[in-house]
PDB file of C-alpha atoms and ligand atoms in Angstrom:
ATOM      1  CA  MET A   1      79.653  33.717  72.584  1.00 97.00           C
ATOM      2  CA  ASP A   2      82.255  31.094  73.943  1.00 96.00           C
ATOM      3  CA  GLY A   3      82.360  28.966  77.047  1.00 94.00           C
ATOM      4  CA  PRO A   4      82.893  25.520  78.312  1.00 92.00           C
ATOM      5  CA  ALA A   5      80.453  22.543  77.890  1.00 85.00           C
ATOM      6  CA  GLY A   6      77.138  22.801  80.091  1.00 84.00           C
ATOM      7  CA  THR A   7      77.147  26.518  80.457  1.00 91.00           C
ATOM      8  CA  GLY A   8      73.776  26.609  78.682  1.00 89.00           C
ATOM      9  CA  LYS A   9      75.226  28.446  75.519  1.00 92.00           C
ATOM     10  CA  SER A  10      73.415  26.756  72.819  1.00 91.00           C
ATOM     11  CA  SER A  11      70.065  27.558  74.768  1.00 93.00           C
ATOM     12  CA  VAL A  12      71.160  31.000  75.815  1.00 96.00           C
ATOM     13  CA  ALA A  13      72.347  31.697  72.406  1.00 96.00           C
ATOM     14  CA  LEU A  14      68.862  30.584  70.714  1.00 95.00           C
ATOM     15  CA  MET A  15      66.881  32.703  73.134  1.00 97.00           C
ATOM     16  CA  LEU A  16      69.095  35.825  72.758  1.00 97.00           C
ATOM     17  CA  ALA A  17      68.874  35.548  69.280  1.00 97.00           C
ATOM     18  CA  GLU A  18      64.965  35.495  69.107  1.00 96.00           C
ATOM     19  CA  ARG A  19      64.721  38.258  71.608  1.00 96.00           C
ATOM     20  CA  LEU A  20      66.910  40.465  69.241  1.00 95.00           C
ATOM     21  CA  GLY A  21      65.757  39.176  66.048  1.00 94.00           C
ATOM     22  CA  LEU A  22      69.054  37.717  64.945  1.00 95.00           C
ATOM     23  CA  GLU A  23      69.923  34.284  63.510  1.00 96.00           C
ATOM     24  CA  MET A  24      71.911  31.742  65.551  1.00 96.00           C
ATOM     25  CA  LEU A  25      74.830  29.658  64.538  1.00 97.00           C
ATOM     26  CA  ASP A  26      75.952  26.353  66.692  1.00 96.00           C
ATOM     27  CA  THR A  27      79.540  25.892  65.646  1.00 97.00           C
ATOM     28  CA  GLY A  28      79.533  22.971  67.972  1.00 96.00           C
ATOM     29  CA  ALA A  29      77.304  21.269  65.645  1.00 97.00           C
ATOM     30  CA  MET A  30      79.785  21.631  62.917  1.00 98.00           C
ATOM     31  CA  TYR A  31      82.325  19.608  64.788  1.00 98.00           C
ATOM     32  CA  ARG A  32      79.646  16.985  65.620  1.00 97.00           C
ATOM     33  CA  ALA A  33      79.112  16.780  62.197  1.00 98.00           C
ATOM     34  CA  ALA A  34      82.919  15.724  61.606  1.00 98.00           C
ATOM     35  CA  ALA A  35      82.573  13.315  64.233  1.00 98.00           C
ATOM     36  CA  VAL A  36      79.574  11.608  62.471  1.00 98.00           C
ATOM     37  CA  VAL A  37      81.574  11.498  59.486  1.00 98.00           C
ATOM     38  CA  ALA A  38      84.225   9.514  61.491  1.00 98.00           C
ATOM     39  CA  ILE A  39      82.146   7.278  62.987  1.00 98.00           C
ATOM     40  CA  ASP A  40      79.777   6.445  60.273  1.00 96.00           C
ATOM     41  CA  GLU A  41      82.204   6.481  57.478  1.00 96.00           C
ATOM     42  CA  GLY A  42      84.959   5.065  59.321  1.00 96.00           C
ATOM     43  CA  VAL A  43      87.675   7.742  58.753  1.00 97.00           C
ATOM     44  CA  SER A  44      89.975   8.111  61.575  1.00 98.00           C
ATOM     45  CA  ALA A  45      89.194  10.789  64.282  1.00 98.00           C
ATOM     46  CA  ASP A  46      92.591  12.294  64.547  1.00 96.00           C
ATOM     47  CA  ASP A  47      93.116  12.474  60.517  1.00 98.00           C
ATOM     48  CA  GLY A  48      91.990  16.111  60.242  1.00 97.00           C
ATOM     49  CA  ASP A  49      92.945  16.236  56.258  1.00 98.00           C
ATOM     50  CA  ALA A  50      90.722  13.146  55.579  1.00 98.00           C
ATOM     51  CA  LEU A  51      87.913  14.763  57.737  1.00 98.00           C
ATOM     52  CA  ALA A  52      88.119  18.126  56.058  1.00 98.00           C
ATOM     53  CA  ALA A  53      88.300  16.512  52.607  1.00 98.00           C
ATOM     54  CA  ARG A  54      85.216  14.199  53.081  1.00 97.00           C
ATOM     55  CA  ILE A  55      83.121  17.240  54.510  1.00 97.00           C
ATOM     56  CA  ALA A  56      84.215  19.510  51.628  1.00 96.00           C
ATOM     57  CA  GLU A  57      82.901  16.740  49.197  1.00 97.00           C
ATOM     58  CA  GLU A  58      79.786  16.017  50.743  1.00 96.00           C
ATOM     59  CA  GLY A  59      79.077  19.917  51.602  1.00 96.00           C
ATOM     60  CA  LEU A  60      78.030  20.904  55.123  1.00 97.00           C
ATOM     61  CA  ALA A  61      75.207  23.436  55.258  1.00 96.00           C
ATOM     62  CA  PHE A  62      72.499  24.807  57.474  1.00 97.00           C
ATOM     63  CA  ASP A  63      68.975  25.100  56.456  1.00 96.00           C
ATOM     64  CA  TRP A  64      68.346  28.892  57.518  1.00 95.00           C
ATOM     65  CA  SER A  65      64.624  28.726  56.764  1.00 94.00           C
ATOM     66  CA  ARG A  66      64.238  26.625  60.078  1.00 92.00           C
ATOM     67  CA  LYS A  67      64.618  27.962  63.600  1.00 87.00           C
ATOM     68  CA  PRO A  68      67.122  26.831  64.913  1.00 90.00           C
ATOM     69  CA  PRO A  69      68.691  25.912  61.532  1.00 94.00           C
ATOM     70  CA  ARG A  70      68.849  22.357  60.634  1.00 96.00           C
ATOM     71  CA  LEU A  71      72.283  20.770  59.964  1.00 97.00           C
ATOM     72  CA  LEU A  72      72.609  19.014  56.528  1.00 97.00           C
ATOM     73  CA  LEU A  73      75.658  16.936  55.347  1.00 97.00           C
ATOM     74  CA  GLY A  74      75.392  15.970  51.518  1.00 94.00           C
ATOM     75  CA  GLY A  75      71.709  16.472  52.150  1.00 87.00           C
ATOM     76  CA  ARG A  76      71.367  14.322  54.882  1.00 95.00           C
ATOM     77  CA  ASP A  77      69.720  15.662  58.088  1.00 97.00           C
ATOM     78  CA  LEU A  78      72.281  15.332  61.010  1.00 97.00           C
ATOM     79  CA  THR A  79      70.555  17.449  63.464  1.00 96.00           C
ATOM     80  CA  GLU A  80      69.432  14.528  65.860  1.00 95.00           C
ATOM     81  CA  ARG A  81      72.400  12.312  64.839  1.00 96.00           C
ATOM     82  CA  ILE A  82      74.901  14.948  66.390  1.00 96.00           C
ATOM     83  CA  ARG A  83      73.442  14.627  69.764  1.00 90.00           C
ATOM     84  CA  ASP A  84      73.871  10.624  70.121  1.00 91.00           C
ATOM     85  CA  ALA A  85      76.188   9.415  72.752  1.00 85.00           C
ATOM     86  CA  ASP A  86      78.981   8.018  70.519  1.00 94.00           C
ATOM     87  CA  VAL A  87      79.280  11.509  68.934  1.00 95.00           C
ATOM     88  CA  ASN A  88      79.973  13.183  72.476  1.00 87.00           C
ATOM     89  CA  THR A  89      83.010  10.666  72.809  1.00 85.00           C
ATOM     90  CA  VAL A  90      84.438  11.312  69.656  1.00 94.00           C
ATOM     91  CA  VAL A  91      84.087  15.046  69.040  1.00 93.00           C
ATOM     92  CA  SER A  92      86.656  16.469  71.207  1.00 88.00           C
ATOM     93  CA  ILE A  93      89.391  14.474  69.404  1.00 92.00           C
ATOM     94  CA  VAL A  94      87.914  15.597  66.017  1.00 96.00           C
ATOM     95  CA  ALA A  95      87.803  19.005  67.261  1.00 94.00           C
ATOM     96  CA  ARG A  96      91.755  19.088  67.858  1.00 92.00           C
ATOM     97  CA  GLN A  97      92.567  18.533  64.340  1.00 96.00           C
ATOM     98  CA  ALA A  98      94.146  21.686  62.893  1.00 96.00           C
ATOM     99  CA  PRO A  99      93.233  21.083  59.240  1.00 97.00           C
ATOM    100  CA  LEU A 100      89.581  20.570  60.290  1.00 98.00           C
ATOM    101  CA  ARG A 101      89.470  23.452  62.402  1.00 97.00           C
ATOM    102  CA  ALA A 102      90.939  25.581  59.735  1.00 97.00           C
ATOM    103  CA  ALA A 103      88.230  24.292  57.444  1.00 98.00           C
ATOM    104  CA  MET A 104      85.538  25.085  60.149  1.00 98.00           C
ATOM    105  CA  VAL A 105      86.798  28.604  60.644  1.00 98.00           C
ATOM    106  CA  ARG A 106      86.640  29.341  56.870  1.00 97.00           C
ATOM    107  CA  ALA A 107      82.989  28.125  56.567  1.00 97.00           C
ATOM    108  CA  GLN A 108      82.031  29.951  60.023  1.00 98.00           C
ATOM    109  CA  ARG A 109      83.291  33.183  58.374  1.00 98.00           C
ATOM    110  CA  GLU A 110      81.700  32.636  55.193  1.00 97.00           C
ATOM    111  CA  ILE A 111      78.376  32.139  57.241  1.00 97.00           C
ATOM    112  CA  GLY A 112      79.160  35.345  59.211  1.00 96.00           C
ATOM    113  CA  ARG A 113      79.421  37.318  55.869  1.00 96.00           C
ATOM    114  CA  ALA A 114      75.954  35.712  54.517  1.00 96.00           C
ATOM    115  CA  HIS A 115      74.410  36.332  57.726  1.00 95.00           C
ATOM    116  CA  PRO A 116      75.920  39.208  59.596  1.00 92.00           C
ATOM    117  CA  ARG A 117      73.292  39.727  62.083  1.00 93.00           C
ATOM    118  CA  LEU A 118      74.349  36.652  64.036  1.00 96.00           C
ATOM    119  CA  VAL A 119      74.566  35.121  67.719  1.00 97.00           C
ATOM    120  CA  THR A 120      77.215  32.591  67.004  1.00 97.00           C
ATOM    121  CA  GLU A 121      78.364  30.099  69.628  1.00 97.00           C
ATOM    122  CA  GLY A 122      81.113  27.651  70.379  1.00 96.00           C
ATOM    123  CA  ARG A 123      84.755  27.777  71.672  1.00 94.00           C
ATOM    124  CA  ASP A 124      86.819  30.106  69.713  1.00 94.00           C
ATOM    125  CA  GLN A 125      84.140  32.399  68.053  1.00 96.00           C
ATOM    126  CA  GLY A 126      85.384  35.478  70.161  1.00 95.00           C
ATOM    127  CA  SER A 127      89.050  34.620  70.101  1.00 94.00           C
ATOM    128  CA  VAL A 128      89.778  33.315  66.691  1.00 95.00           C
ATOM    129  CA  VAL A 129      86.763  33.522  64.283  1.00 97.00           C
ATOM    130  CA  PHE A 130      85.227  36.957  64.871  1.00 96.00           C
ATOM    131  CA  PRO A 131      87.524  38.665  66.906  1.00 94.00           C
ATOM    132  CA  ASP A 132      85.793  41.897  65.792  1.00 92.00           C
ATOM    133  CA  ALA A 133      82.540  40.869  66.729  1.00 93.00           C
ATOM    134  CA  ALA A 134      80.681  43.812  68.060  1.00 89.00           C
ATOM    135  CA  VAL A 135      79.886  42.018  71.194  1.00 94.00           C
ATOM    136  CA  ARG A 136      81.939  39.210  72.900  1.00 96.00           C
ATOM    137  CA  PHE A 137      80.571  37.044  75.682  1.00 97.00           C
ATOM    138  CA  TYR A 138      82.484  34.293  77.672  1.00 96.00           C
ATOM    139  CA  LEU A 139      79.825  32.304  79.527  1.00 96.00           C
ATOM    140  CA  ASP A 140      81.304  30.160  82.391  1.00 95.00           C
ATOM    141  CA  ALA A 141      80.036  28.050  85.444  1.00 95.00           C
ATOM    142  CA  HIS A 142      81.509  25.419  87.999  1.00 95.00           C
ATOM    143  CA  PRO A 143      82.027  21.905  86.634  1.00 95.00           C
ATOM    144  CA  GLU A 144      79.800  20.808  89.520  1.00 96.00           C
ATOM    145  CA  VAL A 145      77.054  23.035  88.198  1.00 95.00           C
ATOM    146  CA  ARG A 146      77.362  22.131  84.664  1.00 95.00           C
ATOM    147  CA  ALA A 147      77.345  18.443  85.626  1.00 95.00           C
ATOM    148  CA  ARG A 148      74.189  18.629  87.726  1.00 94.00           C
ATOM    149  CA  ARG A 149      72.484  20.606  84.629  1.00 90.00           C
ATOM    150  CA  ARG A 150      73.674  17.986  82.357  1.00 88.00           C
ATOM    151  CA  VAL A 151      72.381  15.187  84.439  1.00 93.00           C
ATOM    152  CA  GLU A 152      68.847  16.873  84.778  1.00 92.00           C
ATOM    153  CA  GLN A 153      68.774  17.209  80.905  1.00 86.00           C
ATOM    154  CA  MET A 154      69.742  13.695  80.436  1.00 86.00           C
ATOM    155  CA  ARG A 155      67.058  12.353  83.103  1.00 92.00           C
ATOM    156  CA  ALA A 156      64.337  14.731  81.494  1.00 92.00           C
ATOM    157  CA  GLN A 157      64.773  12.859  78.146  1.00 86.00           C
ATOM    158  CA  GLY A 158      64.575   9.619  79.888  1.00 90.00           C
ATOM    159  CA  ARG A 159      68.306   8.843  79.700  1.00 86.00           C
ATOM    160  CA  PRO A 160      70.069   7.127  82.749  1.00 89.00           C
ATOM    161  CA  ALA A 161      72.839   9.707  84.107  1.00 91.00           C
ATOM    162  CA  ASP A 162      75.350   9.250  86.820  1.00 94.00           C
ATOM    163  CA  TYR A 163      76.547  12.314  88.220  1.00 96.00           C
ATOM    164  CA  GLU A 164      80.143  11.357  88.965  1.00 97.00           C
ATOM    165  CA  ALA A 165      80.418   9.870  85.357  1.00 94.00           C
ATOM    166  CA  VAL A 166      79.088  13.465  83.729  1.00 92.00           C
ATOM    167  CA  LEU A 167      81.469  15.243  86.091  1.00 94.00           C
ATOM    168  CA  ARG A 168      84.395  13.375  85.061  1.00 94.00           C
ATOM    169  CA  ALA A 169      83.516  13.803  81.227  1.00 89.00           C
ATOM    170  CA  ILE A 170      82.757  17.353  81.575  1.00 90.00           C
ATOM    171  CA  GLN A 171      86.467  17.912  83.504  1.00 92.00           C
ATOM    172  CA  GLN A 172      87.960  15.543  80.873  1.00 88.00           C
ATOM    173  CA  ARG A 173      86.264  17.629  77.688  1.00 84.00           C
ATOM    174  CA  ASP A 174      87.402  20.993  79.492  1.00 89.00           C
ATOM    175  CA  ARG A 175      91.117  19.724  79.623  1.00 88.00           C
ATOM    176  CA  LEU A 176      90.927  18.659  75.924  1.00 84.00           C
ATOM    177  CA  ASP A 177      89.378  21.930  74.794  1.00 85.00           C
ATOM    178  CA  GLU A 178      91.566  24.134  76.813  1.00 89.00           C
ATOM    179  CA  THR A 179      95.060  22.420  75.948  1.00 89.00           C
ATOM    180  CA  ARG A 180      94.609  22.025  72.127  1.00 85.00           C
ATOM    181  CA  THR A 181      97.166  24.236  70.303  1.00 86.00           C
ATOM    182  CA  ASP A 182      94.844  25.252  67.883  1.00 88.00           C
ATOM    183  CA  GLY A 183      91.758  27.433  68.778  1.00 85.00           C
ATOM    184  CA  PRO A 184      91.843  26.500  72.364  1.00 89.00           C
ATOM    185  CA  LEU A 185      89.017  27.512  74.791  1.00 90.00           C
ATOM    186  CA  VAL A 186      89.927  30.938  76.252  1.00 90.00           C
ATOM    187  CA  CYS A 187      88.426  33.974  77.545  1.00 90.00           C
ATOM    188  CA  PRO A 188      89.464  36.915  75.386  1.00 87.00           C
ATOM    189  CA  ALA A 189      90.706  39.998  77.467  1.00 83.00           C
ATOM    190  CA  GLU A 190      88.052  41.907  75.740  1.00 88.00           C
ATOM    191  CA  ALA A 191      85.002  39.540  76.165  1.00 93.00           C
ATOM    192  CA  GLN A 192      82.587  40.027  78.636  1.00 95.00           C
ATOM    193  CA  ARG A 193      82.550  37.099  81.278  1.00 95.00           C
ATOM    194  CA  VAL A 194      79.398  35.888  82.564  1.00 96.00           C
ATOM    195  CA  ASP A 195      79.226  33.577  85.423  1.00 95.00           C
ATOM    196  CA  THR A 196      75.822  31.627  84.911  1.00 95.00           C
ATOM    197  CA  SER A 197      76.429  29.366  88.138  1.00 94.00           C
ATOM    198  CA  GLY A 198      73.902  30.805  90.308  1.00 94.00           C
ATOM    199  CA  LEU A 199      71.755  32.060  87.575  1.00 95.00           C
ATOM    200  CA  THR A 200      68.574  30.334  85.603  1.00 93.00           C
ATOM    201  CA  LEU A 201      68.512  30.028  81.855  1.00 93.00           C
ATOM    202  CA  ARG A 202      66.188  33.147  81.574  1.00 96.00           C
ATOM    203  CA  GLN A 203      68.334  35.306  84.006  1.00 97.00           C
ATOM    204  CA  VAL A 204      71.220  34.537  81.890  1.00 97.00           C
ATOM    205  CA  VAL A 205      69.322  35.744  78.958  1.00 98.00           C
ATOM    206  CA  ASP A 206      67.894  38.620  80.572  1.00 98.00           C
ATOM    207  CA  GLU A 207      71.558  39.751  81.661  1.00 97.00           C
ATOM    208  CA  LEU A 208      72.883  39.477  77.997  1.00 97.00           C
ATOM    209  CA  GLU A 209      70.044  40.944  76.323  1.00 97.00           C
ATOM    210  CA  ARG A 210      70.330  43.941  78.767  1.00 96.00           C
ATOM    211  CA  ARG A 211      74.095  44.185  77.901  1.00 96.00           C
ATOM    212  CA  VAL A 212      73.720  44.024  73.996  1.00 95.00           C
ATOM    213  CA  ARG A 213      70.834  46.712  74.408  1.00 94.00           C
ATOM    214  CA  ALA A 214      73.307  48.907  76.653  1.00 93.00           C
ATOM    215  CA  CYS A 215      75.730  48.628  73.558  1.00 89.00           C
ATOM    216  CA  VAL A 216      73.099  49.579  71.079  1.00 87.00           C
ATOM    217  CA  ALA A 217      72.257  52.596  73.164  1.00 88.00           C
ATOM    218  CA  ALA A 218      75.879  53.565  73.492  1.00 86.00           C
ATOM    219  CA  GLY A 219      75.908  53.793  69.804  1.00 82.00           C
ATOM    220  CA  LEU A 220      78.306  50.712  69.496  1.00 78.00           C
ATOM    221  CA  LEU A 221      76.030  48.789  67.440  1.00 78.00           C
ATOM    222  CA  SER A 222      73.044  49.192  64.984  1.00 72.00           C
ATOM    223  CA  PRO A 223      69.596  48.430  66.706  1.00 69.00           C
ATOM    224  CA  PRO A 224      68.132  44.843  66.288  1.00 64.00           C
ATOM    225  CA  ARG A 225      65.922  44.632  63.538  1.00 61.00           C
ATOM    226  CA  THR A 226      62.914  43.360  65.459  1.00 54.00           C
ATOM    227  CA  ALA A 227      63.859  45.053  68.684  1.00 48.00           C
ATOM    228  CA  GLN A 228      61.297  45.103  71.262  1.00 51.00           C
ATOM    229  CA  PRO A 229      61.628  47.547  74.339  1.00 50.00           C
ATOM    230  CA  ALA A 230      63.303  45.660  77.152  1.00 47.00           C
TER     231      ALA A 230
HETATM  232  O1  LIG B 301      79.179  23.091  72.175  1.00 52.18           O
HETATM  233  P1  LIG B 301      79.408  21.488  71.621  1.00 52.18           P
HETATM  234  O2  LIG B 301      79.297  20.399  73.052  1.00 52.18           O
HETATM  235  O3  LIG B 301      78.233  20.944  70.900  1.00 52.18           O
HETATM  236  O4  LIG B 301      80.643  21.103  71.302  1.00 52.18           O
HETATM  237  C1  LIG B 301      80.979  19.640  70.662  1.00 52.18           C
HETATM  238  C2  LIG B 301      82.719  19.929  70.646  1.00 52.18           C
HETATM  239  O5  LIG B 301      83.154  20.790  69.568  1.00 52.18           O
HETATM  240  C3  LIG B 301      83.381  20.189  71.895  1.00 52.18           C
HETATM  241  O6  LIG B 301      84.490  19.155  72.332  1.00 52.18           O
HETATM  242  C4  LIG B 301      83.993  21.398  71.695  1.00 52.18           C
HETATM  243  C5  LIG B 301      84.133  21.650  70.166  1.00 52.18           C
HETATM  244  N1  LIG B 301      84.109  22.797  69.571  1.00 52.18           N
HETATM  245  C6  LIG B 301      84.927  23.711  69.292  1.00 52.18           C
HETATM  246  O7  LIG B 301      86.297  23.086  69.443  1.00 52.18           O
HETATM  247  N2  LIG B 301      85.187  24.777  68.641  1.00 52.18           N
HETATM  248  C7  LIG B 301      84.168  25.256  68.619  1.00 52.18           C
HETATM  249  N3  LIG B 301      83.702  26.808  67.959  1.00 52.18           N
HETATM  250  C8  LIG B 301      82.664  24.754  68.812  1.00 52.18           C
HETATM  251  C9  LIG B 301      82.872  23.452  69.582  1.00 52.18           C
END
């Protein structure tokens, strides 16, 4: 599942995985961990080789016994740290670095092999990392809708939020994600595009679940292990 920031991908992926009895991989969290390395360890955000080397040395891993899995770097739990505001500003630069992306793609494919019944979400999952995935979705929504959602989310967490500033940040991040040469944000021709602008989170999950089950019914997928009748 791919798509720009603010389409609700992480929440949708988690809920869809729960309904279908699958595991969930948030690949944005891995790039966010690299941004934490840049900030906390003073590694330059545009030095992809150094970032990849630090991550290889320290070891980036998920704790799959937890749902959703917690993110560990060298044993340090980064699950909360990666959501801090300073990480948001650095992560788009970090995610443009080709050597780091190559290492992340390798790590994600390894996770895919170890956890083959997986809902994975990011920007390049259907286009680069798992082009042969059984089902590929591209979630989209108008930037104004995504900004409104982000503002509501921040205010619900008691954080101050200015709509115009959030909208500008989203448009800036879209530009960075879409224009990088390596693994840019694109909707592959074979992916199913879902515009979530007018849908609630629940409606999006309902729609995706329906589509996955339709693929199962058509014999394109093995049935989810804990499948409940829809
Ligand atoms: O989905 P997110 O906001 O947590 O993603 C954080 C950043 O990482 C964002 O700038 C996009 C980038 N990213 C990426 O380039 N490729 C992915 N597979 C996932 C995220």
